GROMACS .gro file of C-alpha atoms in nm:
model
  287
    1MET     CA    1   0.768  -2.425  -1.369
    2PHE     CA    2   0.691  -2.101  -1.231
    3ARG     CA    3   0.355  -2.025  -1.393
    4SER     CA    4   0.123  -2.218  -1.190
    5LEU     CA    5   0.254  -2.009  -0.852
    6ILE     CA    6   0.052  -1.724  -0.987
    7ARG     CA    7  -0.298  -1.664  -0.900
    8PRO     CA    8  -0.548  -1.501  -1.137
    9ALA     CA    9  -0.662  -1.153  -1.010
   10ALA     CA   10  -0.954  -1.149  -0.815
   11THR     CA   11  -1.265  -0.906  -0.853
   12ARG     CA   12  -1.347  -0.835  -0.459
   13LEU     CA   13  -1.169  -0.657  -0.252
   14PRO     CA   14  -1.072  -0.677   0.053
   15LEU     CA   15  -0.976  -0.988   0.201
   16ALA     CA   16  -1.223  -1.206  -0.050
   17TYR     CA   17  -0.942  -1.208  -0.319
   18LEU     CA   18  -0.729  -1.359  -0.107
   19ALA     CA   19  -0.896  -1.731  -0.124
   20PRO     CA   20  -0.723  -1.951  -0.289
   21ALA     CA   21  -0.929  -2.086  -0.595
   22ARG     CA   22  -1.159  -2.421  -0.546
   23GLY     CA   23  -0.898  -2.765  -0.619
   24LEU     CA   24  -0.555  -2.552  -0.590
   25GLU     CA   25  -0.339  -2.672  -0.332
   26ASP     CA   26  -0.020  -2.388  -0.358
   27GLU     CA   27   0.093  -2.323  -0.022
   28ALA     CA   28   0.245  -1.994  -0.140
   29TYR     CA   29   0.134  -1.830  -0.463
   30LEU     CA   30   0.127  -1.426  -0.624
   31LYS     CA   31  -0.170  -1.276  -0.674
   32PRO     CA   32  -0.163  -0.971  -0.862
   33ILE     CA   33  -0.449  -0.687  -0.721
   34PRO     CA   34  -0.664  -0.576  -1.003
   35THR     CA   35  -0.716  -0.200  -0.826
   36HIS     CA   36  -0.359  -0.156  -0.805
   37SER     CA   37  -0.131  -0.172  -1.094
   38GLY     CA   38   0.217  -0.314  -1.015
   39VAL     CA   39   0.077  -0.476  -0.635
   40SER     CA   40   0.066  -0.831  -0.618
   41THR     CA   41  -0.002  -1.000  -0.300
   42LEU     CA   42   0.242  -1.285  -0.212
   43VAL     CA   43  -0.020  -1.514  -0.003
   44LEU     CA   44   0.087  -1.794   0.263
   45ASN     CA   45  -0.190  -2.028   0.196
   46ARG     CA   46  -0.164  -2.370   0.471
   47PRO     CA   47  -0.489  -2.231   0.663
   48GLN     CA   48  -0.496  -2.608   0.877
   49ALA     CA   49  -0.161  -2.522   1.003
   50LYS     CA   50  -0.180  -2.114   1.039
   51ASN     CA   51   0.076  -2.059   0.798
   52ALA     CA   52   0.313  -2.269   0.969
   53ILE     CA   53   0.684  -2.315   0.713
   54SER     CA   54   0.655  -2.647   0.555
   55MET     CA   55   0.910  -2.801   0.312
   56LYS     CA   56   0.652  -2.752   0.030
   57LEU     CA   57   0.554  -2.380   0.142
   58LEU     CA   58   0.926  -2.271   0.172
   59ASP     CA   59   0.966  -2.404  -0.191
   60GLN     CA   60   0.681  -2.223  -0.306
   61LEU     CA   61   0.760  -1.932  -0.141
   62ALA     CA   62   1.095  -1.920  -0.292
   63ASP     CA   63   0.967  -2.001  -0.655
   64CYS     CA   64   0.743  -1.726  -0.632
   65LEU     CA   65   0.999  -1.490  -0.479
   66GLU     CA   66   1.226  -1.607  -0.818
   67VAL     CA   67   0.918  -1.509  -1.052
   68ALA     CA   68   0.892  -1.162  -0.814
   69SER     CA   69   1.274  -1.045  -0.895
   70PHE     CA   70   1.219  -1.055  -1.248
   71ASP     CA   71   0.911  -0.938  -1.308
   72LYS     CA   72   0.947  -0.546  -1.466
   73ASN     CA   73   0.583  -0.437  -1.418
   74LEU     CA   74   0.567  -0.480  -1.045
   75ARG     CA   75   0.601  -0.230  -0.821
   76ALA     CA   76   0.517  -0.351  -0.466
   77VAL     CA   77   0.454  -0.705  -0.283
   78ILE     CA   78   0.244  -0.760  -0.009
   79LEU     CA   79   0.333  -1.077   0.208
   80SER     CA   80   0.003  -1.198   0.363
   81SER     CA   81  -0.195  -1.455   0.437
   82SER     CA   82  -0.491  -1.622   0.292
   83THR     CA   83  -0.717  -1.678   0.613
   84ALA     CA   84  -0.808  -1.415   0.799
   85GLY     CA   85  -0.692  -1.411   1.164
   86ALA     CA   86  -0.312  -1.625   1.068
   87PHE     CA   87  -0.015  -1.459   0.934
   88CYS     CA   88   0.255  -1.742   0.982
   89ALA     CA   89   0.304  -1.956   1.323
   90GLY     CA   90   0.654  -2.047   1.189
   91ALA     CA   91   0.818  -2.381   1.108
   92ASP     CA   92   0.594  -2.670   1.093
   93LEU     CA   93   0.741  -2.862   1.390
   94ILE     CA   94   0.510  -3.159   1.379
   95GLU     CA   95   0.680  -3.163   1.036
   96ARG     CA   96   1.047  -3.097   1.175
   97ARG     CA   97   0.961  -3.396   1.418
   98SER     CA   98   0.985  -3.612   1.128
   99MET     CA   99   1.276  -3.469   0.932
  100THR     CA  100   1.623  -3.594   0.929
  101GLU     CA  101   1.914  -3.414   1.011
  102THR     CA  102   2.030  -3.387   0.664
  103GLN     CA  103   1.693  -3.231   0.579
  104VAL     CA  104   1.644  -3.012   0.906
  105ASN     CA  105   2.003  -2.835   0.738
  106LYS     CA  106   1.866  -2.841   0.409
  107PHE     CA  107   1.535  -2.674   0.569
  108LEU     CA  108   1.751  -2.389   0.701
  109ALA     CA  109   1.977  -2.347   0.464
  110ASP     CA  110   1.678  -2.320   0.198
  111LEU     CA  111   1.515  -2.063   0.450
  112ARG     CA  112   1.783  -1.838   0.475
  113ALA     CA  113   1.800  -1.823   0.125
  114ALA     CA  114   1.438  -1.753   0.055
  115LEU     CA  115   1.474  -1.460   0.334
  116HIS     CA  116   1.787  -1.354   0.185
  117LYS     CA  117   1.564  -1.335  -0.148
  118LEU     CA  118   1.278  -1.138  -0.005
  119GLU     CA  119   1.462  -0.898   0.142
  120ASN     CA  120   1.644  -0.815  -0.168
  121LEU     CA  121   1.357  -0.798  -0.376
  122PRO     CA  122   1.410  -0.513  -0.578
  123VAL     CA  123   1.065  -0.368  -0.536
  124PRO     CA  124   0.966  -0.279  -0.149
  125THR     CA  125   0.796  -0.551  -0.007
  126ILE     CA  126   0.500  -0.498   0.289
  127ALA     CA  127   0.438  -0.762   0.547
  128ALA     CA  128   0.099  -0.747   0.656
  129ILE     CA  129  -0.008  -0.945   0.986
  130ASP     CA  130  -0.302  -0.997   0.995
  131GLY     CA  131  -0.276  -1.273   1.273
  132PRO     CA  132  -0.022  -1.407   1.517
  133ALA     CA  133   0.322  -1.393   1.391
  134LEU     CA  134   0.550  -1.573   1.600
  135GLY     CA  135   0.960  -1.733   1.536
  136GLY     CA  136   1.009  -1.797   1.165
  137GLY     CA  137   0.674  -1.604   1.077
  138LEU     CA  138   0.829  -1.276   1.260
  139GLU     CA  139   1.163  -1.346   1.052
  140LEU     CA  140   0.944  -1.310   0.744
  141CYS     CA  141   0.874  -0.980   0.829
  142LEU     CA  142   1.153  -0.889   0.972
  143ALA     CA  143   1.319  -0.955   0.619
  144CYS     CA  144   1.020  -0.687   0.455
  145ASP     CA  145   1.100  -0.356   0.393
  146LEU     CA  146   0.754  -0.239   0.599
  147ARG     CA  147   0.563  -0.393   0.866
  148ILE     CA  148   0.190  -0.370   0.957
  149ALA     CA  149  -0.010  -0.499   1.185
  150GLY     CA  150  -0.346  -0.600   1.224
  151HIS     CA  151  -0.522  -0.364   1.545
  152GLY     CA  152  -0.651  -0.671   1.710
  153VAL     CA  153  -0.294  -0.928   1.695
  154THR     CA  154  -0.198  -0.982   2.018
  155LYS     CA  155   0.119  -1.230   1.943
  156ILE     CA  156   0.389  -1.113   1.784
  157GLY     CA  157   0.768  -1.212   1.918
  158LEU     CA  158   1.012  -1.495   1.875
  159PRO     CA  159   0.952  -1.781   2.134
  160GLU     CA  160   1.218  -1.982   2.009
  161VAL     CA  161   1.425  -1.999   2.354
  162LYS     CA  162   1.075  -2.126   2.512
  163LEU     CA  163   1.155  -2.429   2.272
  164GLY     CA  164   1.540  -2.497   2.331
  165ILE     CA  165   1.679  -2.281   2.020
  166ILE     CA  166   1.762  -1.933   1.921
  167PRO     CA  167   1.588  -1.764   1.625
  168GLY     CA  168   1.770  -1.885   1.341
  169ALA     CA  169   1.639  -1.742   0.990
  170GLY     CA  170   1.794  -1.390   1.067
  171GLY     CA  171   1.640  -1.344   1.416
  172THR     CA  172   1.894  -1.207   1.645
  173GLN     CA  173   2.028  -1.059   1.342
  174ARG     CA  174   1.767  -0.805   1.176
  175ALA     CA  175   1.551  -0.732   1.531
  176THR     CA  176   1.861  -0.617   1.660
  177ARG     CA  177   1.931  -0.359   1.352
  178LEU     CA  178   1.529  -0.286   1.294
  179ILE     CA  179   1.454  -0.206   1.731
  180GLY     CA  180   1.831  -0.172   1.894
  181LEU     CA  181   2.024  -0.425   2.147
  182SER     CA  182   1.889  -0.415   2.422
  183ARG     CA  183   1.520  -0.412   2.331
  184ALA     CA  184   1.627  -0.717   2.060
  185LYS     CA  185   1.738  -0.904   2.351
  186ASP     CA  186   1.491  -0.830   2.558
  187LEU     CA  187   1.240  -0.958   2.302
  188ILE     CA  188   1.459  -1.310   2.241
  189PHE     CA  189   1.613  -1.374   2.555
  190THR     CA  190   1.207  -1.343   2.716
  191GLY     CA  191   1.059  -1.539   2.386
  192ARG     CA  192   0.758  -1.251   2.511
  193MET     CA  193   0.485  -1.203   2.257
  194LEU     CA  194   0.375  -0.820   2.227
  195THR     CA  195   0.043  -0.719   2.102
  196ALA     CA  196  -0.025  -0.475   1.775
  197GLN     CA  197   0.018  -0.187   1.961
  198GLN     CA  198   0.348  -0.299   2.132
  199ALA     CA  199   0.527  -0.412   1.868
  200LEU     CA  200   0.444  -0.051   1.760
  201GLU     CA  201   0.586   0.121   2.008
  202TRP     CA  202   0.940  -0.120   1.986
  203GLY     CA  203   0.970  -0.042   1.644
  204LEU     CA  204   0.937  -0.378   1.562
  205VAL     CA  205   0.610  -0.268   1.317
  206ASP     CA  206   0.576   0.044   1.115
  207TYR     CA  207   0.185   0.068   1.112
  208VAL     CA  208  -0.092  -0.056   1.318
  209SER     CA  209  -0.457  -0.071   1.106
  210GLU     CA  210  -0.730   0.101   1.245
  211GLU     CA  211  -1.006  -0.117   1.471
  212ASP     CA  212  -1.202  -0.179   1.203
  213GLN     CA  213  -0.919  -0.211   0.920
  214SER     CA  214  -0.710  -0.567   0.836
  215ALA     CA  215  -0.357  -0.524   0.787
  216VAL     CA  216  -0.413  -0.637   0.427
  217GLU     CA  217  -0.638  -0.303   0.415
  218ARG     CA  218  -0.379  -0.113   0.561
  219ALA     CA  219  -0.104  -0.276   0.373
  220LEU     CA  220  -0.278  -0.198   0.049
  221GLU     CA  221  -0.334   0.137   0.102
  222LEU     CA  222   0.048   0.208   0.183
  223ALA     CA  223   0.095   0.007  -0.157
  224GLY     CA  224  -0.120   0.259  -0.349
  225GLU     CA  225   0.109   0.535  -0.252
  226ILE     CA  226   0.387   0.390  -0.326
  227SER     CA  227   0.307   0.222  -0.635
  228VAL     CA  228   0.194   0.540  -0.824
  229ASN     CA  229   0.556   0.667  -0.797
  230ALA     CA  230   0.878   0.582  -1.080
  231PRO     CA  231   0.940   0.249  -1.117
  232LEU     CA  232   1.325   0.275  -1.176
  233ALA     CA  233   1.320   0.537  -0.889
  234LEU     CA  234   1.171   0.272  -0.640
  235ARG     CA  235   1.379   0.016  -0.759
  236SER     CA  236   1.741   0.255  -0.702
  237ALA     CA  237   1.587   0.415  -0.357
  238LYS     CA  238   1.548   0.037  -0.225
  239LYS     CA  239   1.864   0.008  -0.341
  240ALA     CA  240   2.043   0.285  -0.220
  241VAL     CA  241   1.860   0.287   0.122
  242SER     CA  242   1.981  -0.102   0.157
  243ARG     CA  243   2.326  -0.019   0.185
  244ALA     CA  244   2.334   0.208   0.443
  245LEU     CA  245   2.404   0.025   0.710
  246GLU     CA  246   2.664  -0.131   0.531
  247LEU     CA  247   2.881   0.099   0.399
  248PRO     CA  248   3.014   0.417   0.588
  249LEU     CA  249   2.906   0.749   0.500
  250GLU     CA  250   3.170   0.879   0.258
  251PRO     CA  251   3.119   0.525   0.032
  252GLY     CA  252   2.753   0.518   0.071
  253LEU     CA  253   2.725   0.916  -0.076
  254ASP     CA  254   2.910   0.796  -0.329
  255PHE     CA  255   2.696   0.459  -0.415
  256GLU     CA  256   2.364   0.704  -0.364
  257ARG     CA  257   2.525   0.973  -0.638
  258ALA     CA  258   2.593   0.673  -0.877
  259THR     CA  259   2.250   0.545  -0.817
  260TYR     CA  260   2.084   0.886  -0.841
  261ASP     CA  261   2.323   0.964  -1.188
  262SER     CA  262   2.176   0.650  -1.349
  263LEU     CA  263   1.810   0.820  -1.322
  264LEU     CA  264   1.885   1.149  -1.504
  265LYS     CA  265   1.820   1.036  -1.863
  266THR     CA  266   1.552   0.772  -1.778
  267GLN     CA  267   1.222   0.811  -1.969
  268ASP     CA  268   1.055   0.831  -1.665
  269ARG     CA  269   1.289   1.120  -1.542
  270LEU     CA  270   1.156   1.310  -1.845
  271GLU     CA  271   0.850   1.241  -1.821
  272ALA     CA  272   0.804   1.345  -1.488
  273LEU     CA  273   0.958   1.679  -1.569
  274GLN     CA  274   0.755   1.726  -1.865
  275ALA     CA  275   0.448   1.640  -1.611
  276PHE     CA  276   0.566   1.882  -1.412
  277LYS     CA  277   0.571   2.191  -1.661
  278GLU     CA  278   0.250   2.084  -1.793
  279LYS     CA  279   0.081   2.069  -1.426
  280ARG     CA  280  -0.054   1.704  -1.451
  281LYS     CA  281   0.025   1.398  -1.294
  282PRO     CA  282   0.321   1.176  -1.433
  283VAL     CA  283   0.248   0.835  -1.642
  284PHE     CA  284   0.549   0.617  -1.541
  285LYS     CA  285   0.641   0.332  -1.747
  286GLY     CA  286   0.942   0.229  -1.571
  287GLU     CA  287   1.177   0.308  -1.879
   0.00000   0.00000   0.00000
């Protein structure tokens, strides 16, 4: 079932590689990056709807995350759009109008589960925001480890109160943990839109691309810096850092030490020591 969700690697970079193959209609798919070993993009592909989250897109997104979670060769994932100038406009409100109450409840439960899976992928994740990230679109970004906004992006926000609801896919919780209580209240109560630079100043994104650079291009640079490191160490580091806000300091330190100890006898650790001795770059195998 999952095989069709993995697209063959493309041969052109940077933006052309995101274009879907002709005749395929996946609304979300994984695509390895040939120039970056261990890096894949998780591509949103509903250009006609600005990647609004439909039931089909959500189902395929969840399947892609399932595939990624078991890929031992994966070192980083970039969440991106197949179309320049777009990221994700949030939930598909046109589809929502025709959904029954049961379907809405299932959609919200499935969306929560998918974002939980995204947040807990064992490898670092980067959201490449090359267009508006609104509502559920921004909530997807908040479930990633790092966020990069394209230089010219002008619409990043959680406008749900303008539609008579509140952020319902983790926005009230993840935004508060990321940018603090007061700024989260400001963002959500007003439903304001932030530019890329404002989002950087607020701490909502971690990087803004250069003026002549897309968010995907900047994300590839960052993924390149990440993916050269020891795969098991990356996974363990993510696990330890992610527990930091959940645990008091002393239990957190205990968890960190246990995670650290588990790496000491790995082949990658021994390779790193040998490479240091020989003054060369280590060759990591994730073992």
